[in-house]
PDB file of C-alpha atoms and ligand atoms in Angstrom:
ATOM      1  CA  MET A   1      61.509-297.574   4.900  1.00  0.00           C
ATOM      2  CA  SER A   2      64.167-297.920   7.056  1.00  0.00           C
ATOM      3  CA  PHE A   3      66.363-294.350   7.691  1.00  0.00           C
ATOM      4  CA  LEU A   4      69.368-295.952   9.955  1.00  0.00           C
ATOM      5  CA  THR A   5      70.283-299.517   9.245  1.00  0.00           C
ATOM      6  CA  LEU A   6      73.117-302.190  10.833  1.00  0.00           C
ATOM      7  CA  GLU A   7      72.817-305.329   9.920  1.00  0.00           C
ATOM      8  CA  ASN A   8      75.207-307.668  12.068  1.00  0.00           C
ATOM      9  CA  VAL A   9      77.409-305.135  12.769  1.00  0.00           C
ATOM     10  CA  THR A  10      81.352-306.729  14.765  1.00  0.00           C
ATOM     11  CA  HIS A  11      83.288-304.802  15.973  1.00  0.00           C
ATOM     12  CA  HIS A  12      87.262-304.885  17.723  1.00  0.00           C
ATOM     13  CA  TYR A  13      89.549-303.301  19.195  1.00  0.00           C
ATOM     14  CA  PHE A  14      93.109-303.441  18.969  1.00  0.00           C
ATOM     15  CA  THR A  15      95.839-302.361  20.996  1.00  0.00           C
ATOM     16  CA  LYS A  16      99.177-303.655  20.474  1.00  0.00           C
ATOM     17  CA  ASN A  17      98.943-306.254  22.621  1.00  0.00           C
ATOM     18  CA  ASN A  18      95.566-307.266  22.580  1.00  0.00           C
ATOM     19  CA  TYR A  19      92.510-306.426  21.524  1.00  0.00           C
ATOM     20  CA  THR A  20      88.980-306.650  22.651  1.00  0.00           C
ATOM     21  CA  LYS A  21      86.018-307.389  21.179  1.00  0.00           C
ATOM     22  CA  ALA A  22      83.166-304.538  22.066  1.00  0.00           C
ATOM     23  CA  LEU A  23      81.080-305.352  19.814  1.00  0.00           C
ATOM     24  CA  GLU A  24      78.546-309.037  18.568  1.00  0.00           C
ATOM     25  CA  ASP A  25      76.376-308.497  15.741  1.00  0.00           C
ATOM     26  CA  ILE A  26      74.559-305.804  15.767  1.00  0.00           C
ATOM     27  CA  SER A  27      71.210-305.593  14.308  1.00  0.00           C
ATOM     28  CA  PHE A  28      68.567-303.474  14.182  1.00  0.00           C
ATOM     29  CA  SER A  29      67.432-300.225  11.961  1.00  0.00           C
ATOM     30  CA  ILE A  30      65.469-297.043  12.641  1.00  0.00           C
ATOM     31  CA  LYS A  31      62.754-294.828  11.044  1.00  0.00           C
ATOM     32  CA  GLU A  32      62.877-291.708   9.882  1.00  0.00           C
ATOM     33  CA  GLY A  33      61.813-289.186  12.656  1.00  0.00           C
ATOM     34  CA  GLU A  34      62.427-292.082  15.181  1.00  0.00           C
ATOM     35  CA  PHE A  35      64.346-291.772  18.959  1.00  0.00           C
ATOM     36  CA  VAL A  36      65.861-294.916  20.446  1.00  0.00           C
ATOM     37  CA  SER A  37      67.499-295.043  23.377  1.00  0.00           C
ATOM     38  CA  LEU A  38      70.685-297.684  24.129  1.00  0.00           C
ATOM     39  CA  LEU A  39      70.684-299.034  27.615  1.00  0.00           C
ATOM     40  CA  GLY A  40      73.144-300.739  29.223  1.00  0.00           C
ATOM     41  CA  PRO A  41      75.597-301.261  31.635  1.00  0.00           C
ATOM     42  CA  SER A  42      79.528-299.663  31.398  1.00  0.00           C
ATOM     43  CA  GLY A  43      81.716-301.004  28.660  1.00  0.00           C
ATOM     44  CA  CYS A  44      78.757-302.679  26.360  1.00  0.00           C
ATOM     45  CA  GLY A  45      79.366-300.505  23.558  1.00  0.00           C
ATOM     46  CA  LYS A  46      76.783-298.267  23.449  1.00  0.00           C
ATOM     47  CA  SER A  47      79.784-295.228  22.833  1.00  0.00           C
ATOM     48  CA  THR A  48      81.114-297.707  20.215  1.00  0.00           C
ATOM     49  CA  ILE A  49      77.780-298.885  18.631  1.00  0.00           C
ATOM     50  CA  LEU A  50      77.989-294.261  17.895  1.00  0.00           C
ATOM     51  CA  SER A  51      81.836-294.015  16.852  1.00  0.00           C
ATOM     52  CA  ILE A  52      80.594-296.300  14.176  1.00  0.00           C
ATOM     53  CA  VAL A  53      76.771-294.888  12.865  1.00  0.00           C
ATOM     54  CA  SER A  54      79.065-291.050  13.219  1.00  0.00           C
ATOM     55  CA  GLY A  55      80.956-292.492  10.274  1.00  0.00           C
ATOM     56  CA  ILE A  56      84.554-291.884  12.920  1.00  0.00           C
ATOM     57  CA  MET A  57      85.299-295.255  13.542  1.00  0.00           C
ATOM     58  CA  LYS A  58      84.545-297.842  10.245  1.00  0.00           C
ATOM     59  CA  HIS A  59      83.632-301.105  12.351  1.00  0.00           C
ATOM     60  CA  THR A  60      85.594-304.654  12.061  1.00  0.00           C
ATOM     61  CA  SER A  61      82.034-306.033   9.650  1.00  0.00           C
ATOM     62  CA  GLY A  62      78.887-305.839   9.172  1.00  0.00           C
ATOM     63  CA  LYS A  63      76.677-303.430   7.591  1.00  0.00           C
ATOM     64  CA  VAL A  64      76.000-299.483   8.427  1.00  0.00           C
ATOM     65  CA  LEU A  65      73.807-298.187   6.543  1.00  0.00           C
ATOM     66  CA  LEU A  66      72.473-294.181   6.355  1.00  0.00           C
ATOM     67  CA  GLU A  67      69.604-294.052   3.677  1.00  0.00           C
ATOM     68  CA  ASN A  68      70.525-297.242   2.273  1.00  0.00           C
ATOM     69  CA  LYS A  69      74.936-295.563   1.581  1.00  0.00           C
ATOM     70  CA  PRO A  70      77.242-296.789   3.179  1.00  0.00           C
ATOM     71  CA  ILE A  71      77.116-294.127   7.027  1.00  0.00           C
ATOM     72  CA  THR A  72      81.082-292.993   4.668  1.00  0.00           C
ATOM     73  CA  GLU A  73      79.199-291.182   2.315  1.00  0.00           C
ATOM     74  CA  SER A  74      76.702-289.509   4.311  1.00  0.00           C
ATOM     75  CA  GLU A  75      79.391-288.196   7.656  1.00  0.00           C
ATOM     76  CA  LEU A  76      78.341-284.415   7.670  1.00  0.00           C
ATOM     77  CA  ALA A  77      74.594-285.027   8.506  1.00  0.00           C
ATOM     78  CA  ILE A  78      75.830-286.288  11.762  1.00  0.00           C
ATOM     79  CA  GLY A  79      75.574-283.943  15.253  1.00  0.00           C
ATOM     80  CA  TYR A  80      77.100-285.721  18.555  1.00  0.00           C
ATOM     81  CA  MET A  81      76.028-284.396  21.503  1.00  0.00           C
ATOM     82  CA  LEU A  82      78.292-285.679  24.216  1.00  0.00           C
ATOM     83  CA  GLN A  83      78.667-285.223  28.288  1.00  0.00           C
ATOM     84  CA  GLN A  84      80.973-282.898  27.833  1.00  0.00           C
ATOM     85  CA  ASP A  85      79.532-279.313  26.398  1.00  0.00           C
ATOM     86  CA  TYR A  86      83.368-278.565  24.853  1.00  0.00           C
ATOM     87  CA  LEU A  87      82.795-275.672  23.472  1.00  0.00           C
ATOM     88  CA  PHE A  88      86.089-273.790  22.650  1.00  0.00           C
ATOM     89  CA  PRO A  89      86.596-270.918  26.145  1.00  0.00           C
ATOM     90  CA  TRP A  90      88.294-268.864  23.454  1.00  0.00           C
ATOM     91  CA  LYS A  91      85.124-269.054  21.626  1.00  0.00           C
ATOM     92  CA  THR A  92      81.899-266.166  21.846  1.00  0.00           C
ATOM     93  CA  ILE A  93      79.281-268.314  22.395  1.00  0.00           C
ATOM     94  CA  LEU A  94      77.944-267.255  18.715  1.00  0.00           C
ATOM     95  CA  ASP A  95      81.388-268.654  17.182  1.00  0.00           C
ATOM     96  CA  ASN A  96      80.700-271.884  19.500  1.00  0.00           C
ATOM     97  CA  VAL A  97      77.405-272.269  17.773  1.00  0.00           C
ATOM     98  CA  LEU A  98      78.806-271.958  14.066  1.00  0.00           C
ATOM     99  CA  LEU A  99      81.357-273.444  14.201  1.00  0.00           C
ATOM    100  CA  GLY A 100      80.043-275.845  11.918  1.00  0.00           C
ATOM    101  CA  PRO A 101      79.381-274.159   9.038  1.00  0.00           C
ATOM    102  CA  ILE A 102      82.467-271.804  10.317  1.00  0.00           C
ATOM    103  CA  ILE A 103      84.335-275.398   9.876  1.00  0.00           C
ATOM    104  CA  GLN A 104      82.820-275.875   5.725  1.00  0.00           C
ATOM    105  CA  ASP A 105      82.841-272.231   4.617  1.00  0.00           C
ATOM    106  CA  ASN A 106      78.621-271.400   5.844  1.00  0.00           C
ATOM    107  CA  VAL A 107      79.008-268.232   7.322  1.00  0.00           C
ATOM    108  CA  ASP A 108      76.040-265.495   6.122  1.00  0.00           C
ATOM    109  CA  SER A 109      73.625-263.813   8.032  1.00  0.00           C
ATOM    110  CA  ASP A 110      70.873-266.566   7.647  1.00  0.00           C
ATOM    111  CA  ARG A 111      73.085-268.362   9.332  1.00  0.00           C
ATOM    112  CA  ILE A 112      73.733-266.833  12.017  1.00  0.00           C
ATOM    113  CA  ASN A 113      69.767-265.156  12.264  1.00  0.00           C
ATOM    114  CA  LYS A 114      69.077-269.335  12.291  1.00  0.00           C
ATOM    115  CA  ALA A 115      71.615-270.083  15.268  1.00  0.00           C
ATOM    116  CA  LYS A 116      69.842-266.484  17.143  1.00  0.00           C
ATOM    117  CA  GLU A 117      66.959-267.791  16.946  1.00  0.00           C
ATOM    118  CA  LEU A 118      68.155-271.388  17.795  1.00  0.00           C
ATOM    119  CA  LEU A 119      69.464-270.172  21.107  1.00  0.00           C
ATOM    120  CA  GLN A 120      66.499-268.092  21.601  1.00  0.00           C
ATOM    121  CA  GLU A 121      63.821-270.919  21.280  1.00  0.00           C
ATOM    122  CA  VAL A 122      66.275-272.618  23.868  1.00  0.00           C
ATOM    123  CA  GLY A 123      65.844-269.529  26.534  1.00  0.00           C
ATOM    124  CA  LEU A 124      69.211-268.678  26.239  1.00  0.00           C
ATOM    125  CA  LYS A 125      68.750-264.317  25.266  1.00  0.00           C
ATOM    126  CA  ASP A 126      71.635-262.237  25.502  1.00  0.00           C
ATOM    127  CA  VAL A 127      74.049-264.764  25.493  1.00  0.00           C
ATOM    128  CA  GLU A 128      75.631-265.249  22.143  1.00  0.00           C
ATOM    129  CA  ASP A 129      78.712-262.399  22.656  1.00  0.00           C
ATOM    130  CA  LYS A 130      79.534-263.484  25.907  1.00  0.00           C
ATOM    131  CA  TYR A 131      82.260-266.166  26.603  1.00  0.00           C
ATOM    132  CA  PRO A 132      81.250-270.228  27.894  1.00  0.00           C
ATOM    133  CA  SER A 133      82.566-269.732  31.274  1.00  0.00           C
ATOM    134  CA  ALA A 134      80.037-266.953  32.254  1.00  0.00           C
ATOM    135  CA  LEU A 135      78.243-269.761  31.591  1.00  0.00           C
ATOM    136  CA  SER A 136      76.017-272.360  33.807  1.00  0.00           C
ATOM    137  CA  GLY A 137      76.093-276.382  32.776  1.00  0.00           C
ATOM    138  CA  GLY A 138      73.076-276.601  31.636  1.00  0.00           C
ATOM    139  CA  MET A 139      73.435-273.398  29.946  1.00  0.00           C
ATOM    140  CA  ARG A 140      76.249-274.934  27.818  1.00  0.00           C
ATOM    141  CA  GLN A 141      75.085-277.692  26.861  1.00  0.00           C
ATOM    142  CA  ARG A 142      72.031-275.824  25.542  1.00  0.00           C
ATOM    143  CA  VAL A 143      74.411-274.016  23.863  1.00  0.00           C
ATOM    144  CA  ALA A 144      75.962-277.667  22.553  1.00  0.00           C
ATOM    145  CA  LEU A 145      72.957-278.464  21.143  1.00  0.00           C
ATOM    146  CA  VAL A 146      71.953-275.426  19.770  1.00  0.00           C
ATOM    147  CA  ARG A 147      75.783-276.232  17.389  1.00  0.00           C
ATOM    148  CA  THR A 148      74.560-279.587  17.339  1.00  0.00           C
ATOM    149  CA  LEU A 149      71.225-278.549  15.231  1.00  0.00           C
ATOM    150  CA  ILE A 150      72.220-275.204  13.011  1.00  0.00           C
ATOM    151  CA  THR A 151      73.893-278.307  10.594  1.00  0.00           C
ATOM    152  CA  ASP A 152      70.562-279.753  10.247  1.00  0.00           C
ATOM    153  CA  PRO A 153      71.225-283.193  10.929  1.00  0.00           C
ATOM    154  CA  LYS A 154      70.184-285.869   9.142  1.00  0.00           C
ATOM    155  CA  ILE A 155      70.948-288.046  13.111  1.00  0.00           C
ATOM    156  CA  LEU A 156      71.731-287.024  16.349  1.00  0.00           C
ATOM    157  CA  LEU A 157      73.712-288.968  18.711  1.00  0.00           C
ATOM    158  CA  LEU A 158      74.015-288.298  22.125  1.00  0.00           C
ATOM    159  CA  ASP A 159      75.988-289.785  24.618  1.00  0.00           C
ATOM    160  CA  GLU A 160      74.579-289.607  27.874  1.00  0.00           C
ATOM    161  CA  PRO A 161      73.952-285.959  26.929  1.00  0.00           C
ATOM    162  CA  PHE A 162      72.967-285.466  30.896  1.00  0.00           C
ATOM    163  CA  SER A 163      74.714-287.087  32.761  1.00  0.00           C
ATOM    164  CA  ALA A 164      76.438-284.700  34.619  1.00  0.00           C
ATOM    165  CA  LEU A 165      74.114-282.591  35.771  1.00  0.00           C
ATOM    166  CA  ASP A 166      72.261-281.695  38.291  1.00  0.00           C
ATOM    167  CA  TYR A 167      69.135-283.573  38.617  1.00  0.00           C
ATOM    168  CA  GLN A 168      67.116-280.720  38.084  1.00  0.00           C
ATOM    169  CA  THR A 169      68.916-278.756  35.622  1.00  0.00           C
ATOM    170  CA  LYS A 170      68.667-282.750  33.619  1.00  0.00           C
ATOM    171  CA  LEU A 171      64.811-282.984  33.880  1.00  0.00           C
ATOM    172  CA  LYS A 172      64.532-279.665  32.095  1.00  0.00           C
ATOM    173  CA  LEU A 173      67.090-280.454  29.694  1.00  0.00           C
ATOM    174  CA  GLU A 174      64.538-283.598  28.880  1.00  0.00           C
ATOM    175  CA  ASP A 175      61.710-281.340  27.803  1.00  0.00           C
ATOM    176  CA  LEU A 176      63.350-278.952  26.488  1.00  0.00           C
ATOM    177  CA  VAL A 177      65.647-282.138  23.547  1.00  0.00           C
ATOM    178  CA  PHE A 178      61.761-283.606  23.306  1.00  0.00           C
ATOM    179  CA  LYS A 179      59.911-280.017  22.150  1.00  0.00           C
ATOM    180  CA  LEU A 180      62.596-279.645  19.921  1.00  0.00           C
ATOM    181  CA  LEU A 181      63.635-283.036  18.004  1.00  0.00           C
ATOM    182  CA  HIS A 182      59.922-283.727  17.486  1.00  0.00           C
ATOM    183  CA  ALA A 183      60.088-279.852  16.388  1.00  0.00           C
ATOM    184  CA  TYR A 184      61.951-280.403  14.031  1.00  0.00           C
ATOM    185  CA  GLN A 185      61.841-283.843  13.466  1.00  0.00           C
ATOM    186  CA  LYS A 186      64.663-285.427  14.136  1.00  0.00           C
ATOM    187  CA  THR A 187      65.432-289.072  14.190  1.00  0.00           C
ATOM    188  CA  ALA A 188      67.911-289.776  17.588  1.00  0.00           C
ATOM    189  CA  ILE A 189      69.394-292.345  19.283  1.00  0.00           C
ATOM    190  CA  LEU A 190      70.141-291.578  23.119  1.00  0.00           C
ATOM    191  CA  VAL A 191      73.135-293.287  25.322  1.00  0.00           C
ATOM    192  CA  THR A 192      72.054-293.128  28.295  1.00  0.00           C
ATOM    193  CA  HIS A 193      72.764-295.486  32.594  1.00  0.00           C
ATOM    194  CA  ASP A 194      69.876-293.479  33.134  1.00  0.00           C
ATOM    195  CA  ILE A 195      66.544-296.515  32.680  1.00  0.00           C
ATOM    196  CA  GLY A 196      62.790-293.699  33.836  1.00  0.00           C
ATOM    197  CA  GLU A 197      65.076-290.946  30.597  1.00  0.00           C
ATOM    198  CA  ALA A 198      65.165-294.327  28.957  1.00  0.00           C
ATOM    199  CA  ILE A 199      61.394-294.911  29.385  1.00  0.00           C
ATOM    200  CA  ALA A 200      60.990-291.225  29.048  1.00  0.00           C
ATOM    201  CA  MET A 201      62.259-289.577  25.698  1.00  0.00           C
ATOM    202  CA  SER A 202      62.114-292.350  23.512  1.00  0.00           C
ATOM    203  CA  ASP A 203      59.869-294.793  21.182  1.00  0.00           C
ATOM    204  CA  ARG A 204      62.073-297.975  21.409  1.00  0.00           C
ATOM    205  CA  ILE A 205      64.959-299.114  23.353  1.00  0.00           C
ATOM    206  CA  ILE A 206      67.556-300.963  23.158  1.00  0.00           C
ATOM    207  CA  LEU A 207      68.795-303.373  25.395  1.00  0.00           C
ATOM    208  CA  MET A 208      72.288-304.360  25.660  1.00  0.00           C
ATOM    209  CA  SER A 209      74.676-306.405  28.098  1.00  0.00           C
ATOM    210  CA  ALA A 210      78.114-307.010  28.278  1.00  0.00           C
ATOM    211  CA  ASN A 211      81.192-308.771  26.994  1.00  0.00           C
ATOM    212  CA  PRO A 212      80.327-308.884  24.224  1.00  0.00           C
ATOM    213  CA  GLY A 213      78.694-306.074  23.266  1.00  0.00           C
ATOM    214  CA  SER A 214      75.027-307.397  21.739  1.00  0.00           C
ATOM    215  CA  ILE A 215      71.782-306.647  22.277  1.00  0.00           C
ATOM    216  CA  ALA A 216      69.217-307.847  24.940  1.00  0.00           C
ATOM    217  CA  LYS A 217      66.268-307.111  24.222  1.00  0.00           C
ATOM    218  CA  ILE A 218      64.107-304.176  22.101  1.00  0.00           C
ATOM    219  CA  PHE A 219      61.180-302.429  24.216  1.00  0.00           C
ATOM    220  CA  GLU A 220      58.713-300.484  22.302  1.00  0.00           C
ATOM    221  CA  VAL A 221      57.684-297.932  25.070  1.00  0.00           C
ATOM    222  CA  PRO A 222      53.591-297.451  24.719  1.00  0.00           C
ATOM    223  CA  ILE A 223      51.929-294.981  22.385  1.00  0.00           C
ATOM    224  CA  GLU A 224      50.843-292.443  25.717  1.00  0.00           C
ATOM    225  CA  LEU A 225      54.412-291.954  27.308  1.00  0.00           C
ATOM    226  CA  ARG A 226      55.377-291.600  23.806  1.00  0.00           C
ATOM    227  CA  ASN A 227      53.266-288.960  23.468  1.00  0.00           C
ATOM    228  CA  GLU A 228      54.636-286.796  27.035  1.00  0.00           C
ATOM    229  CA  MET A 229      57.211-284.738  27.628  1.00  0.00           C
ATOM    230  CA  PRO A 230      59.537-286.828  29.649  1.00  0.00           C
ATOM    231  CA  PHE A 231      58.334-284.604  32.665  1.00  0.00           C
ATOM    232  CA  LEU A 232      54.365-286.530  33.095  1.00  0.00           C
ATOM    233  CA  ALA A 233      55.873-289.556  31.522  1.00  0.00           C
ATOM    234  CA  ARG A 234      58.033-289.650  34.031  1.00  0.00           C
ATOM    235  CA  ARG A 235      54.157-289.530  35.643  1.00  0.00           C
ATOM    236  CA  HIS A 236      52.077-291.420  33.623  1.00  0.00           C
ATOM    237  CA  PRO A 237      50.809-295.109  34.864  1.00  0.00           C
ATOM    238  CA  LYS A 238      51.927-297.025  32.166  1.00  0.00           C
ATOM    239  CA  TYR A 239      55.850-295.570  33.217  1.00  0.00           C
ATOM    240  CA  GLN A 240      56.052-298.306  36.488  1.00  0.00           C
ATOM    241  CA  SER A 241      55.913-301.431  34.540  1.00  0.00           C
ATOM    242  CA  LEU A 242      57.969-300.911  32.131  1.00  0.00           C
ATOM    243  CA  PHE A 243      60.049-299.956  34.365  1.00  0.00           C
ATOM    244  CA  ASP A 244      60.187-303.113  35.736  1.00  0.00           C
ATOM    245  CA  LYS A 245      60.652-305.015  33.476  1.00  0.00           C
ATOM    246  CA  VAL A 246      63.510-303.754  31.789  1.00  0.00           C
ATOM    247  CA  TRP A 247      65.153-303.750  35.419  1.00  0.00           C
ATOM    248  CA  GLU A 248      64.549-307.302  34.935  1.00  0.00           C
ATOM    249  CA  GLU A 249      66.411-307.733  31.984  1.00  0.00           C
ATOM    250  CA  LEU A 250      69.044-305.554  33.192  1.00  0.00           C
ATOM    251  CA  ASN A 251      69.658-308.051  36.810  1.00  0.00           C
ATOM    252  CA  LYS A 252      69.409-310.387  34.279  1.00  0.00           C
ATOM    253  CA  ASN A 253      72.232-309.342  32.001  1.00  0.00           C
ATOM    254  CA  GLU A 254      74.371-307.877  35.462  1.00  0.00           C
ATOM    255  CA  PRO A 255      76.869-310.136  37.751  1.00  0.00           C
ATOM    256  CA  GLN A 256      75.024-309.476  41.363  1.00  0.00           C
ATOM    257  CA  THR A 257      76.880-306.841  43.043  1.00  0.00           C
ATOM    258  CA  VAL A 258      74.751-306.348  45.898  1.00  0.00           C
TER     259      VAL A 258
HETATM  260  N1  LIG B 301      89.835-297.200  22.420  1.00  0.00           N
HETATM  261  C1  LIG B 301      89.543-298.025  22.600  1.00  0.00           C
HETATM  262  N2  LIG B 301      90.666-299.622  22.267  1.00  0.00           N
HETATM  263  C2  LIG B 301      90.732-300.114  23.885  1.00  0.00           C
HETATM  264  N3  LIG B 301      89.013-300.863  23.460  1.00  0.00           N
HETATM  265  C3  LIG B 301      88.862-300.077  23.579  1.00  0.00           C
HETATM  266  C4  LIG B 301      88.047-298.466  23.365  1.00  0.00           C
HETATM  267  N4  LIG B 301      86.712-298.411  23.583  1.00  0.00           N
HETATM  268  C5  LIG B 301      86.895-298.857  24.577  1.00  0.00           C
HETATM  269  N5  LIG B 301      87.040-299.768  24.327  1.00  0.00           N
HETATM  270  C6  LIG B 301      85.739-300.980  25.315  1.00  0.00           C
HETATM  271  O1  LIG B 301      85.255-301.612  24.012  1.00  0.00           O
HETATM  272  C7  LIG B 301      84.380-301.848  24.815  1.00  0.00           C
HETATM  273  C8  LIG B 301      82.857-301.185  25.027  1.00  0.00           C
HETATM  274  O2  LIG B 301      82.804-299.507  25.076  1.00  0.00           O
HETATM  275  P1  LIG B 301      82.486-299.304  25.236  1.00  0.00           P
HETATM  276  O3  LIG B 301      83.345-297.412  25.396  1.00  0.00           O
HETATM  277  O4  LIG B 301      81.913-298.458  23.971  1.00  0.00           O
HETATM  278  O5  LIG B 301      81.119-299.766  25.737  1.00  0.00           O
HETATM  279  P2  LIG B 301      80.190-297.851  26.654  1.00  0.00           P
HETATM  280  O6  LIG B 301      78.522-298.831  26.664  1.00  0.00           O
HETATM  281  O7  LIG B 301      79.789-297.099  25.999  1.00  0.00           O
HETATM  282  O8  LIG B 301      80.507-297.712  28.472  1.00  0.00           O
HETATM  283  P3  LIG B 301      80.254-296.742  29.707  1.00  0.00           P
HETATM  284  O9  LIG B 301      78.924-296.954  29.707  1.00  0.00           O
HETATM  285  O10 LIG B 301      81.133-296.555  30.614  1.00  0.00           O
HETATM  286  O11 LIG B 301      80.103-295.822  28.235  1.00  0.00           O
HETATM  287  C9  LIG B 301      84.500-301.314  26.310  1.00  0.00           C
HETATM  288  O12 LIG B 301      85.096-303.237  27.011  1.00  0.00           O
HETATM  289  C10 LIG B 301      86.470-301.161  26.641  1.00  0.00           C
HETATM  290  O13 LIG B 301      86.222-300.947  27.478  1.00  0.00           O
HETATM  291 MG1  LIG B 302      79.538-295.296  26.558  1.00  0.00          MG
END
């Protein structure tokens, strides 16, 4: 059964004197537990799709269904992780992690224990009472990941969560996110500019083109790569041939500038 479905979704942004056709006729579906990447040039509408799926923004036309229900009814089922961690500097790490449950007035000792457990699981020990300024960028992104997981969302939306990190930290976090999302059998959509990251982390890659944002091609990642942790998938013999195919398709859709 399809878990998330987008059917002929179109989105226009209206400004005072103008409008932008951000998405045109987007249709795809995602199965429960699947990890899908949205890959494509700047401005092709990747973040717009995530905003629509999260229920933050209403699309202009078409259908968006999560478990066969319109997305607006299932808003709380969504976890969002962004390029910036948006941790509150004046709150401790534990309070930052528990932000969702605090807003929902749903904090009890089970939640607090779960938060501590998850922090341990992402390799953050003895940080609960610290403030975000005491942590590195990679550690802060791990806190943001725990904050996203603590509400047990049905689907995770990851908008370039690794792009502000140095390369080594990014590779380590890719492995961590992959391991956790598979362990908790979470459905996820990852937005990325990085072909390698999309191949190493996903089951499928939805390649988009711009003006207006539309789907250019959908790639299935071979099972041998899907079964490997991202770091090892990047070294698998099948990695390079898929990289070349995606690269070729991306270049077909982008103006030649070099
Ligand atoms: N709030 C807004 N008002 C008007 N136009 C917008 C708004 N947000 C996005 N757009 C336009 O819609 C299109 C898609 O934007 P979007 O941010 O979804 O692209 P993206 O693929 O996420 O790009 P990037 O890779 O740079 O993050 C772009 O042309 C952008 O300029
Ligand atoms: Mg974006």
